[in-house]
Coordinates of C-alpha atoms in Angstrom, one line a residue:
M1 CA 196.2 120.0 45.6
F2 CA 194.1 123.2 43.8
F3 CA 190.5 122.4 44.7
A4 CA 188.9 126.1 44.8
S5 CA 187.1 125.6 42.0
D6 CA 187.0 124.2 38.5
N7 CA 187.0 127.0 36.9
G8 CA 191.0 126.9 38.2
A9 CA 191.5 123.6 35.7
P10 CA 193.5 123.3 32.9
V11 CA 191.8 123.1 29.0
H12 CA 191.7 119.4 27.9
P13 CA 194.3 118.8 25.5
A14 CA 191.5 117.7 23.3
V15 CA 189.4 121.5 23.1
F16 CA 192.7 122.8 23.0
A17 CA 193.8 120.5 19.8
A18 CA 190.2 121.6 18.4
M19 CA 190.8 125.2 18.2
E20 CA 194.5 124.6 16.4
R21 CA 192.4 122.9 14.2
A22 CA 189.6 125.6 13.6
N23 CA 192.8 127.9 13.3
A24 CA 193.5 126.9 10.0
G25 CA 192.6 129.2 7.5
Y26 CA 189.6 131.7 7.2
A27 CA 185.6 131.0 8.3
L28 CA 182.9 134.3 8.2
S29 CA 183.3 136.0 11.1
Y30 CA 179.9 136.3 13.7
G31 CA 178.5 132.9 14.0
N32 CA 178.1 131.7 10.1
D33 CA 180.9 129.7 9.8
S34 CA 180.4 126.6 9.3
A35 CA 181.1 124.4 12.6
T36 CA 179.3 126.9 14.7
E37 CA 175.9 126.3 12.0
A38 CA 176.7 122.0 13.2
L39 CA 177.3 123.1 16.4
R40 CA 173.3 124.3 16.6
D41 CA 172.6 121.1 15.0
R42 CA 174.9 118.9 17.2
I43 CA 173.3 120.5 20.4
R44 CA 170.0 119.5 19.1
T45 CA 170.7 116.5 18.5
V46 CA 171.6 116.0 22.1
F47 CA 168.8 117.5 23.3
E48 CA 166.3 116.0 21.1
A49 CA 165.1 119.5 20.6
P50 CA 164.8 119.8 16.9
Q51 CA 163.7 123.3 16.9
A52 CA 166.5 124.8 19.7
E53 CA 168.0 127.3 19.0
V54 CA 171.5 128.5 20.0
L55 CA 173.7 130.8 21.2
L56 CA 177.5 131.1 21.9
L57 CA 178.8 133.3 24.9
T58 CA 182.4 133.1 26.5
T59 CA 180.9 133.5 30.5
G60 CA 178.5 132.6 32.1
T61 CA 177.8 135.9 33.7
A62 CA 176.7 136.8 30.2
A63 CA 174.9 134.0 29.5
N64 CA 172.7 133.9 32.6
A65 CA 171.9 137.7 32.1
L66 CA 171.1 137.5 28.6
A67 CA 169.0 134.0 29.2
L68 CA 167.2 136.3 32.0
S69 CA 166.4 139.5 29.8
L70 CA 164.2 137.9 27.9
L71 CA 162.4 136.3 30.3
T72 CA 161.8 138.8 32.3
P73 CA 161.0 142.8 31.4
P74 CA 162.3 146.1 34.2
W75 CA 159.5 146.2 35.3
A76 CA 159.4 142.4 36.7
T77 CA 161.2 139.8 38.8
T78 CA 162.8 136.4 38.5
F79 CA 162.3 134.2 41.3
C80 CA 165.7 132.6 43.1
H81 CA 167.3 130.8 45.4
R82 CA 168.9 133.7 48.1
H83 CA 172.4 132.2 47.5
A84 CA 172.1 131.4 44.2
H85 CA 174.3 132.2 41.1
I86 CA 172.5 135.2 40.0
A87 CA 172.2 136.3 43.3
E88 CA 175.9 136.5 44.8
D89 CA 177.7 136.9 41.9
E90 CA 177.4 138.3 39.2
C91 CA 177.3 141.7 40.3
G92 CA 174.0 142.7 39.1
A93 CA 174.3 141.8 36.1
P94 CA 171.4 140.1 35.2
E95 CA 169.7 143.2 36.6
F96 CA 171.5 145.5 34.3
F97 CA 170.6 142.8 31.3
S98 CA 166.8 143.5 31.9
G99 CA 167.2 147.2 32.3
G100 CA 166.3 147.0 36.1
A101 CA 164.0 144.6 36.9
K102 CA 164.5 142.7 40.3
L103 CA 165.5 139.5 42.1
T104 CA 162.8 138.0 44.3
L105 CA 164.9 135.6 46.5
I106 CA 163.8 132.7 48.4
D107 CA 164.8 130.4 51.5
G108 CA 165.5 126.6 51.1
P109 CA 167.7 124.4 52.5
Q110 CA 170.9 123.0 50.5
G111 CA 170.3 125.5 47.9
K112 CA 166.8 124.3 46.8
I113 CA 163.8 125.9 46.5
S114 CA 160.4 123.9 47.4
P115 CA 157.0 123.7 45.2
D116 CA 155.3 125.9 48.2
A117 CA 157.9 128.2 49.0
L118 CA 158.1 129.5 45.3
S119 CA 153.9 129.1 45.6
Q120 CA 154.1 131.8 48.4
A121 CA 156.6 134.2 47.3
I122 CA 154.8 134.6 43.4
A123 CA 151.6 135.2 45.9
Q124 CA 153.7 138.4 47.2
T125 CA 154.1 139.3 44.3
G126 CA 152.3 141.3 41.4
G127 CA 148.7 142.1 40.9
S128 CA 149.6 146.2 42.0
V129 CA 151.1 148.9 38.9
H130 CA 152.9 149.9 42.7
V131 CA 155.2 146.4 43.3
A132 CA 157.5 144.3 40.4
Q133 CA 155.5 142.3 38.2
R134 CA 155.9 138.1 37.6
G135 CA 158.4 137.9 35.6
A136 CA 160.2 134.3 35.7
L137 CA 161.9 131.6 37.6
S138 CA 165.9 130.9 37.5
L139 CA 166.9 127.4 38.9
T140 CA 170.2 126.2 38.6
N141 CA 171.8 122.5 39.0
V142 CA 174.5 121.5 40.2
T143 CA 173.2 124.1 43.1
E144 CA 175.0 126.4 45.2
A145 CA 175.4 123.8 47.7
G146 CA 176.4 121.6 45.9
T147 CA 173.1 119.1 46.0
L148 CA 171.2 118.4 43.1
Y149 CA 167.9 118.3 41.1
T150 CA 166.4 115.8 39.9
A151 CA 164.1 115.8 37.1
A152 CA 160.9 115.1 38.7
E153 CA 161.7 117.8 41.3
L154 CA 162.6 120.4 38.3
S155 CA 158.5 119.2 37.2
A156 CA 157.3 120.0 40.3
L157 CA 158.8 123.8 40.1
T158 CA 157.7 124.5 36.5
S159 CA 154.7 123.4 37.7
V160 CA 154.1 126.0 39.7
A161 CA 156.0 128.6 37.3
M162 CA 153.6 127.5 34.1
A163 CA 149.9 127.9 36.4
N164 CA 151.4 131.2 37.1
G165 CA 152.9 132.4 33.9
L166 CA 156.4 132.4 34.8
P167 CA 158.6 131.0 31.9
V168 CA 161.7 129.3 33.8
H169 CA 165.6 129.3 33.0
L170 CA 168.0 127.0 34.4
D171 CA 171.6 127.7 35.0
G172 CA 173.6 125.0 34.1
A173 CA 177.4 125.9 34.5
R174 CA 178.0 122.4 36.0
F175 CA 174.7 121.3 33.8
A176 CA 177.2 117.7 32.7
N177 CA 177.8 117.1 36.4
A178 CA 174.1 116.9 37.5
L179 CA 173.6 114.5 34.5
V180 CA 175.7 112.1 35.6
A181 CA 175.0 112.2 39.0
T182 CA 170.9 111.8 38.3
N183 CA 171.0 109.1 35.4
A184 CA 169.3 111.5 33.7
T185 CA 169.6 112.6 29.8
P186 CA 169.2 116.1 28.5
A187 CA 166.2 116.6 27.3
E188 CA 165.4 115.0 30.9
L189 CA 166.9 117.8 32.8
S190 CA 165.9 120.5 30.9
W191 CA 162.7 121.2 28.2
R192 CA 161.0 118.0 28.8
A193 CA 160.9 119.2 32.9
G194 CA 159.7 122.5 32.2
V195 CA 162.8 124.3 31.2
D196 CA 162.2 127.1 28.7
V197 CA 166.1 128.7 28.3
L198 CA 169.3 127.1 29.8
T199 CA 172.3 128.4 30.2
L200 CA 175.0 125.2 28.9
G201 CA 178.2 125.9 30.6
G202 CA 181.7 124.0 29.7
T203 CA 184.3 126.4 31.8
K204 CA 183.5 124.6 34.5
N205 CA 184.1 121.6 33.0
G206 CA 187.1 121.7 31.0
L207 CA 186.7 124.2 28.2
L208 CA 188.8 127.8 27.9
G209 CA 185.9 130.2 27.5
A210 CA 182.4 128.5 26.0
E211 CA 179.3 129.0 27.7
A212 CA 175.7 128.4 25.1
V213 CA 172.0 129.8 25.4
V214 CA 169.9 126.9 24.4
L215 CA 166.4 128.8 24.4
F216 CA 164.1 125.7 23.7
D217 CA 161.3 128.1 22.1
P218 CA 162.5 129.8 19.1
A219 CA 160.4 132.2 18.9
K220 CA 162.8 134.6 21.1
A221 CA 166.0 134.1 19.2
W222 CA 166.2 137.1 17.0
E223 CA 165.4 139.3 20.5
A224 CA 168.1 136.8 21.7
A225 CA 170.7 137.9 18.8
L226 CA 170.1 141.4 19.3
R227 CA 170.5 142.1 23.1
R228 CA 173.6 139.9 22.4
K229 CA 175.0 142.0 19.6
R230 CA 174.1 144.8 22.0
A231 CA 175.6 143.4 24.9
G232 CA 178.8 143.9 23.2
H233 CA 179.4 139.8 23.6
L234 CA 178.8 138.8 19.8
N235 CA 182.2 137.2 19.6
S236 CA 183.1 137.7 16.0
K237 CA 185.7 134.4 15.8
L238 CA 182.6 131.6 17.3
R239 CA 184.4 128.7 15.4
F240 CA 186.6 128.9 18.4
V241 CA 184.1 128.5 20.7
A242 CA 182.4 126.0 18.6
A243 CA 185.1 123.9 18.2
Q244 CA 185.8 123.7 22.0
F245 CA 181.7 122.5 22.5
D246 CA 182.3 120.1 19.4
A247 CA 185.1 118.3 20.9
W248 CA 182.4 118.3 24.3
F249 CA 180.2 116.3 23.0
Q250 CA 182.8 114.3 20.7
D251 CA 182.7 110.5 22.4
D252 CA 180.7 112.4 25.8
L253 CA 183.8 113.6 27.1
W254 CA 182.1 116.3 28.5
L255 CA 179.7 113.6 30.5
T256 CA 183.0 111.2 31.1
M257 CA 185.0 114.7 32.9
A258 CA 182.0 115.2 34.7
R259 CA 181.7 111.7 36.2
H260 CA 185.5 112.4 36.7
A261 CA 185.2 115.2 39.2
N262 CA 182.3 113.3 40.8
D263 CA 183.4 110.5 41.9
M264 CA 186.9 112.8 43.6
A265 CA 183.7 113.8 45.5
K266 CA 182.6 111.1 46.2
R267 CA 186.1 109.8 47.0
L268 CA 187.3 113.0 49.1
A269 CA 183.7 112.8 50.6
T270 CA 184.5 109.7 52.0
G271 CA 187.6 110.2 53.3
L272 CA 186.0 113.2 55.4
A273 CA 184.6 111.2 56.7
H274 CA 187.6 109.3 58.1
V275 CA 188.5 113.2 59.7
P276 CA 188.7 114.4 63.4
G277 CA 185.8 116.7 63.6
A278 CA 185.2 117.0 59.9
E279 CA 181.0 118.1 59.3
I280 CA 180.2 118.1 56.0
L281 CA 176.7 120.1 55.6
Y282 CA 175.1 118.7 52.3
P283 CA 174.5 115.9 50.5
T284 CA 177.4 115.7 47.9
P285 CA 176.2 113.6 45.0
A286 CA 178.3 116.4 42.2
N287 CA 181.8 117.5 42.8
M288 CA 181.0 120.4 45.5
I289 CA 181.5 119.4 49.0
F290 CA 181.2 121.5 51.5
V291 CA 182.3 121.1 54.9
R292 CA 183.3 122.4 58.4
L293 CA 186.9 121.3 59.9
P294 CA 189.2 122.5 63.0
A295 CA 191.4 125.6 62.3
V296 CA 193.7 123.1 62.7
A297 CA 193.3 120.8 59.7
H298 CA 193.1 124.3 57.2
T299 CA 196.4 125.2 58.8
R300 CA 197.7 122.0 58.0
A301 CA 196.7 121.2 54.8
S302 CA 197.6 125.3 53.4
A303 CA 201.1 124.5 54.5
A304 CA 201.2 121.3 52.0
G305 CA 200.1 123.3 49.8
A306 CA 196.3 122.7 49.3
I307 CA 194.2 125.4 47.9
Y308 CA 190.5 125.8 48.5
S309 CA 187.6 128.1 49.4
K310 CA 187.0 129.2 52.7
S311 CA 184.1 131.3 54.0
D312 CA 185.2 131.4 58.0
E313 CA 188.2 129.7 60.2
T314 CA 186.8 126.3 59.4
L315 CA 183.8 126.2 57.1
C316 CA 185.2 125.8 53.3
R317 CA 183.7 124.4 49.9
L318 CA 186.3 121.7 48.2
V319 CA 185.6 121.6 44.3
A320 CA 187.0 118.2 41.8
S321 CA 187.6 119.0 38.9
W322 CA 187.9 116.9 35.1
S323 CA 191.3 116.9 35.9
T324 CA 191.4 115.9 39.8
T325 CA 193.5 112.6 40.2
K326 CA 193.2 110.4 42.9
A327 CA 197.0 112.2 44.6
D328 CA 195.8 114.9 44.9
V329 CA 192.8 113.7 46.8
D330 CA 194.5 111.8 49.1
G331 CA 196.9 114.2 49.5
L332 CA 194.4 117.1 51.0
L333 CA 192.8 114.5 53.2
A334 CA 196.5 113.1 54.8
A335 CA 197.0 117.0 55.4
F336 CA 193.7 117.2 56.8
K337 CA 194.1 114.4 59.1
G338 CA 198.1 115.2 60.3

Protein backbone atom coordinates (compact mmCIF):
# COMPACT_ATOMS: atom_id res chain seq x y z
CA MET A 1 0.00 0.00 0.00
CA PHE A 2 2.45 2.61 -1.25
CA PHE A 3 0.82 6.01 -1.82
CA ALA A 4 3.72 8.33 -0.95
CA SER A 5 4.45 9.38 -4.54
CA ASP A 6 4.26 8.15 -8.11
CA ASN A 7 8.03 8.71 -8.08
CA GLY A 8 8.27 5.61 -5.88
CA ALA A 9 6.51 3.30 -8.34
CA PRO A 10 8.49 0.68 -10.24
CA VAL A 11 9.61 1.15 -13.82
CA HIS A 12 7.25 -0.40 -16.35
CA PRO A 13 8.64 -3.71 -17.72
CA ALA A 14 8.26 -2.49 -21.31
CA VAL A 15 10.57 0.40 -20.48
CA PHE A 16 13.26 -1.86 -19.07
CA ALA A 17 12.94 -4.07 -22.14
CA ALA A 18 13.44 -1.07 -24.39
CA MET A 19 16.55 -0.04 -22.47
CA GLU A 20 17.95 -3.55 -22.79
CA ARG A 21 17.43 -3.44 -26.54
CA ALA A 22 19.21 -0.07 -26.63
CA ASN A 23 22.13 -1.68 -24.82
CA ALA A 24 23.02 -3.86 -27.81
CA GLY A 25 26.12 -2.66 -29.60
CA TYR A 26 27.40 0.88 -29.94
CA ALA A 27 25.88 4.26 -30.64
CA LEU A 28 27.10 7.82 -30.98
CA SER A 29 27.14 9.77 -27.73
CA TYR A 30 25.61 13.03 -26.46
CA GLY A 31 22.34 12.67 -28.34
CA ASN A 32 23.80 12.09 -31.78
CA ASP A 33 22.42 8.55 -31.91
CA SER A 34 19.57 7.46 -34.15
CA ALA A 35 17.24 6.69 -31.24
CA THR A 36 17.39 10.25 -29.91
CA GLU A 37 16.87 11.68 -33.39
CA ALA A 38 13.88 9.39 -33.94
CA LEU A 39 12.38 10.38 -30.61
CA ARG A 40 12.59 14.06 -31.52
CA ASP A 41 10.54 13.35 -34.63
CA ARG A 42 8.07 11.28 -32.61
CA ILE A 43 7.47 14.04 -30.09
CA ARG A 44 6.96 16.48 -32.96
CA THR A 45 4.30 14.14 -34.34
CA VAL A 46 2.60 13.53 -30.98
CA PHE A 47 2.37 17.28 -30.33
CA GLU A 48 1.59 18.25 -33.92
CA ALA A 49 4.56 20.59 -33.74
CA PRO A 50 6.91 19.88 -36.64
CA GLN A 51 9.32 22.69 -35.74
CA ALA A 52 9.67 21.81 -32.05
CA GLU A 53 13.06 21.05 -30.56
CA VAL A 54 13.53 18.49 -27.80
CA LEU A 55 16.20 18.21 -25.11
CA LEU A 56 16.37 15.08 -22.98
CA LEU A 57 17.32 15.15 -19.30
CA THR A 58 17.11 12.77 -16.37
CA THR A 59 15.52 14.89 -13.62
CA GLY A 60 12.47 17.11 -13.47
CA THR A 61 14.28 19.77 -11.47
CA ALA A 62 16.95 20.12 -14.14
CA ALA A 63 14.30 20.21 -16.85
CA ASN A 64 12.26 22.94 -15.13
CA ALA A 65 15.29 25.01 -14.20
CA LEU A 66 16.82 24.76 -17.68
CA ALA A 67 13.51 25.69 -19.32
CA LEU A 68 13.04 28.72 -17.10
CA SER A 69 16.62 29.89 -17.59
CA LEU A 70 15.79 30.27 -21.29
CA LEU A 71 12.82 32.50 -20.54
CA THR A 72 13.84 34.57 -17.51
CA PRO A 73 17.02 36.72 -17.51
CA PRO A 74 18.85 37.32 -14.19
CA TRP A 75 17.20 40.70 -13.64
CA ALA A 76 13.66 39.39 -14.08
CA THR A 77 11.10 37.30 -12.22
CA THR A 78 9.07 34.18 -12.99
CA PHE A 79 5.43 34.31 -11.95
CA CYS A 80 4.14 31.06 -10.45
CA HIS A 81 1.72 29.69 -7.90
CA ARG A 82 2.84 29.94 -4.29
CA HIS A 83 2.92 26.16 -3.98
CA ALA A 84 4.46 25.41 -7.39
CA HIS A 85 7.13 22.74 -7.45
CA ILE A 86 9.69 25.30 -8.64
CA ALA A 87 8.92 27.40 -5.55
CA GLU A 88 8.79 24.74 -2.84
CA ASP A 89 10.65 21.64 -4.00
CA GLU A 90 13.64 22.54 -6.16
CA CYS A 91 16.09 24.07 -3.67
CA GLY A 92 16.48 27.31 -5.63
CA ALA A 93 17.46 25.53 -8.86
CA PRO A 94 15.36 27.82 -11.12
CA GLU A 95 17.01 30.87 -9.58
CA PHE A 96 20.45 29.25 -9.81
CA PHE A 97 20.13 28.20 -13.47
CA SER A 98 18.88 31.66 -14.45
CA GLY A 99 21.69 33.49 -12.67
CA GLY A 100 19.60 34.85 -9.82
CA ALA A 101 16.18 35.59 -11.32
CA LYS A 102 13.43 35.89 -8.73
CA LEU A 103 10.16 33.98 -8.32
CA THR A 104 6.99 35.99 -7.79
CA LEU A 105 4.56 33.80 -5.86
CA ILE A 106 0.84 34.14 -6.55
CA ASP A 107 -1.88 32.80 -4.27
CA GLY A 108 -4.85 30.94 -5.64
CA PRO A 109 -7.33 28.32 -4.43
CA GLN A 110 -6.88 24.65 -5.31
CA GLY A 111 -3.32 25.18 -6.52
CA LYS A 112 -4.39 27.35 -9.46
CA ILE A 113 -3.73 30.94 -10.55
CA SER A 114 -6.57 33.11 -11.83
CA PRO A 115 -6.14 35.56 -14.73
CA ASP A 116 -7.03 38.46 -12.41
CA ALA A 117 -4.44 37.43 -9.82
CA LEU A 118 -1.83 37.10 -12.54
CA SER A 119 -2.68 40.53 -13.96
CA GLN A 120 -2.37 42.10 -10.51
CA ALA A 121 1.00 40.46 -9.87
CA ILE A 122 2.35 41.58 -13.24
CA ALA A 123 1.14 45.13 -12.64
CA GLN A 124 3.21 45.33 -9.46
CA THR A 125 6.52 44.54 -11.23
CA GLY A 126 8.75 46.17 -13.80
CA GLY A 127 8.86 49.78 -14.88
CA SER A 128 11.76 50.77 -12.66
CA VAL A 129 15.43 49.93 -12.73
CA HIS A 130 15.22 49.27 -8.99
CA VAL A 131 12.92 46.23 -9.18
CA ALA A 132 12.89 42.84 -10.86
CA GLN A 133 11.53 42.99 -14.38
CA ARG A 134 8.84 40.82 -15.90
CA GLY A 135 10.29 37.50 -17.03
CA ALA A 136 8.00 34.52 -17.61
CA LEU A 137 4.90 32.70 -16.41
CA SER A 138 5.23 29.14 -15.12
CA LEU A 139 2.15 26.95 -14.74
CA THR A 140 1.81 23.37 -13.53
CA ASN A 141 -0.56 20.74 -14.92
CA VAL A 142 -1.47 18.57 -12.96
CA THR A 143 -1.13 21.22 -10.19
CA GLU A 144 0.57 20.58 -6.87
CA ALA A 145 -2.91 20.33 -5.33
CA GLY A 146 -3.88 17.54 -7.72
CA THR A 147 -6.24 19.78 -9.67
CA LEU A 148 -6.27 20.60 -13.37
CA TYR A 149 -6.11 23.47 -15.80
CA THR A 150 -8.32 22.88 -18.82
CA ALA A 151 -7.13 24.05 -22.22
CA ALA A 152 -9.48 27.03 -21.92
CA GLU A 153 -8.12 27.95 -18.49
CA LEU A 154 -4.57 27.74 -19.78
CA SER A 155 -5.47 29.96 -22.74
CA ALA A 156 -6.98 32.58 -20.43
CA LEU A 157 -3.75 32.75 -18.44
CA THR A 158 -1.40 32.68 -21.42
CA SER A 159 -3.41 35.49 -23.02
CA VAL A 160 -2.64 37.67 -19.98
CA ALA A 161 1.01 36.64 -20.22
CA MET A 162 1.17 37.37 -23.94
CA ALA A 163 -0.42 40.79 -23.48
CA ASN A 164 2.40 41.62 -21.08
CA GLY A 165 5.20 40.16 -23.17
CA LEU A 166 5.73 37.09 -20.99
CA PRO A 167 6.69 33.69 -22.44
CA VAL A 168 5.03 30.69 -20.79
CA HIS A 169 6.53 27.55 -19.28
CA LEU A 170 4.42 24.53 -18.34
CA ASP A 171 5.65 22.09 -15.71
CA GLY A 172 4.23 18.84 -17.06
CA ALA A 173 5.63 16.40 -14.51
CA ARG A 174 2.18 14.76 -14.63
CA PHE A 175 1.24 15.99 -18.10
CA ALA A 176 -0.05 12.56 -19.17
CA ASN A 177 -2.40 12.47 -16.18
CA ALA A 178 -3.74 15.89 -17.19
CA LEU A 179 -4.26 14.73 -20.77
CA VAL A 180 -6.39 11.73 -19.93
CA ALA A 181 -8.34 13.66 -17.29
CA THR A 182 -9.26 16.47 -19.70
CA ASN A 183 -9.56 14.38 -22.89
CA ALA A 184 -7.44 17.02 -24.60
CA THR A 185 -4.76 16.36 -27.19
CA PRO A 186 -1.11 17.08 -26.36
CA ALA A 187 -1.23 20.10 -28.68
CA GLU A 188 -4.43 21.46 -27.12
CA LEU A 189 -2.96 21.32 -23.63
CA SER A 190 0.35 22.90 -24.63
CA TRP A 191 1.28 25.11 -27.57
CA ARG A 192 -2.25 25.65 -28.85
CA ALA A 193 -3.10 26.96 -25.38
CA GLY A 194 -0.18 29.40 -25.57
CA VAL A 195 2.63 27.40 -23.93
CA ASP A 196 6.10 28.19 -25.27
CA VAL A 197 8.17 25.59 -23.41
CA LEU A 198 6.95 22.33 -21.88
CA THR A 199 8.68 20.16 -19.32
CA LEU A 200 7.37 16.73 -20.29
CA GLY A 201 7.73 14.39 -17.33
CA GLY A 202 8.12 10.63 -17.62
CA THR A 203 9.68 9.67 -14.30
CA LYS A 204 6.39 9.94 -12.38
CA ASN A 205 4.67 7.83 -15.02
CA GLY A 206 6.59 4.59 -15.38
CA LEU A 207 10.04 5.69 -16.57
CA LEU A 208 13.36 5.23 -14.81
CA GLY A 209 14.64 8.79 -15.10
CA ALA A 210 13.48 10.52 -18.24
CA GLU A 211 12.31 14.10 -18.77
CA ALA A 212 12.10 16.23 -21.90
CA VAL A 213 12.15 19.96 -22.49
CA VAL A 214 10.00 20.65 -25.55
CA LEU A 215 10.66 24.03 -27.18
CA PHE A 216 7.71 24.83 -29.44
CA ASP A 217 9.65 27.82 -30.76
CA PRO A 218 13.03 26.44 -31.88
CA ALA A 219 14.71 29.85 -31.77
CA LYS A 220 16.30 29.12 -28.39
CA ALA A 221 17.31 25.53 -29.17
CA TRP A 222 21.04 26.29 -29.47
CA GLU A 223 21.05 28.30 -26.25
CA ALA A 224 19.21 25.47 -24.52
CA ALA A 225 21.79 22.97 -25.73
CA LEU A 226 24.61 25.15 -24.42
CA ARG A 227 22.91 25.68 -21.07
CA ARG A 228 22.31 21.96 -20.65
CA LYS A 229 25.98 21.20 -21.31
CA ARG A 230 27.24 24.03 -19.09
CA ALA A 231 25.01 22.84 -16.26
CA GLY A 232 26.41 19.32 -16.46
CA HIS A 233 23.17 17.72 -17.62
CA LEU A 234 24.16 16.53 -21.09
CA ASN A 235 24.10 12.77 -20.62
CA SER A 236 26.61 11.02 -22.86
CA LYS A 237 24.35 7.98 -23.29
CA LEU A 238 21.08 9.66 -24.15
CA ARG A 239 19.98 6.65 -26.17
CA PHE A 240 18.88 5.06 -22.89
CA VAL A 241 16.66 8.05 -22.11
CA ALA A 242 15.31 8.04 -25.66
CA ALA A 243 14.59 4.31 -25.39
CA GLN A 244 12.43 4.93 -22.33
CA PHE A 245 10.36 7.54 -24.12
CA ASP A 246 10.10 5.33 -27.18
CA ALA A 247 8.51 2.56 -25.10
CA TRP A 248 6.36 5.19 -23.36
CA PHE A 249 4.79 6.37 -26.60
CA GLN A 250 4.47 2.89 -28.11
CA ASP A 251 0.77 1.98 -28.33
CA ASP A 252 0.01 4.98 -26.07
CA LEU A 253 1.51 3.29 -23.02
CA TRP A 254 2.03 6.72 -21.41
CA LEU A 255 -1.70 7.41 -21.55
CA THR A 256 -2.64 3.91 -20.44
CA MET A 257 -0.46 4.20 -17.34
CA ALA A 258 -1.74 7.69 -16.54
CA ARG A 259 -5.35 6.62 -17.00
CA HIS A 260 -4.86 3.70 -14.63
CA ALA A 261 -3.29 5.96 -12.00
CA ASN A 262 -6.19 8.41 -12.31
CA ASP A 263 -8.71 5.57 -12.07
CA MET A 264 -7.10 4.22 -8.91
CA ALA A 265 -7.20 7.69 -7.35
CA LYS A 266 -10.85 7.99 -8.29
CA ARG A 267 -11.56 4.62 -6.66
CA LEU A 268 -9.74 5.82 -3.56
CA ALA A 269 -11.59 9.14 -3.46
CA THR A 270 -14.92 7.36 -3.82
CA GLY A 271 -14.04 5.06 -0.95
CA LEU A 272 -12.84 7.89 1.26
CA ALA A 273 -16.34 9.36 1.14
CA HIS A 274 -17.38 6.40 3.31
CA VAL A 275 -14.55 6.72 5.83
CA PRO A 276 -15.83 8.40 9.02
CA GLY A 277 -14.32 11.85 9.48
CA ALA A 278 -12.61 11.99 6.07
CA GLU A 279 -12.55 15.38 4.34
CA ILE A 280 -11.12 15.65 0.82
CA LEU A 281 -9.72 19.16 0.40
CA TYR A 282 -9.71 19.59 -3.39
CA PRO A 283 -11.31 18.07 -6.48
CA THR A 284 -9.40 14.93 -7.49
CA PRO A 285 -9.58 14.59 -11.29
CA ALA A 286 -6.09 13.11 -11.62
CA ASN A 287 -3.98 10.80 -9.45
CA MET A 288 -3.39 12.85 -6.29
CA ILE A 289 -5.65 13.33 -3.25
CA PHE A 290 -5.30 15.65 -0.26
CA VAL A 291 -7.48 14.48 2.61
CA ARG A 292 -7.93 15.08 6.33
CA LEU A 293 -8.54 12.00 8.43
CA PRO A 294 -8.86 11.41 12.15
CA ALA A 295 -5.50 10.68 13.78
CA VAL A 296 -6.70 7.21 14.71
CA ALA A 297 -7.26 6.40 11.02
CA HIS A 298 -3.62 7.24 10.29
CA THR A 299 -2.51 5.08 13.20
CA ARG A 300 -4.45 2.12 11.83
CA ALA A 301 -3.13 2.64 8.29
CA SER A 302 0.46 2.86 9.52
CA ALA A 303 0.03 -0.34 11.52
CA ALA A 304 -1.27 -2.04 8.38
CA GLY A 305 1.88 -1.04 6.49
CA ALA A 306 0.52 1.86 4.43
CA ILE A 307 3.06 4.45 3.29
CA TYR A 308 2.07 8.01 2.35
CA SER A 309 2.95 11.63 3.11
CA LYS A 310 1.50 13.50 6.09
CA SER A 311 1.63 17.27 6.63
CA ASP A 312 0.41 17.08 10.21
CA GLU A 313 -1.52 14.70 12.47
CA THR A 314 -4.56 14.70 10.19
CA LEU A 315 -3.68 16.01 6.70
CA CYS A 316 -2.13 13.66 4.17
CA ARG A 317 -1.42 13.34 0.46
CA LEU A 318 -2.23 10.10 -1.33
CA VAL A 319 -0.78 9.51 -4.80
CA ALA A 320 -1.72 6.63 -7.08
CA SER A 321 0.60 5.35 -9.83
CA TRP A 322 0.50 3.13 -12.89
CA SER A 323 1.26 0.13 -10.66
CA THR A 324 -1.33 0.82 -7.93
CA THR A 325 -3.79 -2.06 -7.70
CA LYS A 326 -7.41 -2.24 -6.63
CA ALA A 327 -6.22 -4.39 -3.73
CA ASP A 328 -3.86 -1.59 -2.65
CA VAL A 329 -6.71 0.91 -2.68
CA ASP A 330 -9.20 -1.34 -0.93
CA GLY A 331 -6.63 -2.36 1.66
CA LEU A 332 -5.88 1.26 2.51
CA LEU A 333 -9.56 2.10 2.79
CA ALA A 334 -10.12 -0.88 5.06
CA ALA A 335 -7.24 0.24 7.28
CA PHE A 336 -8.62 3.77 7.50
CA LYS A 337 -12.03 2.45 8.49
CA GLY A 338 -10.65 0.02 11.07
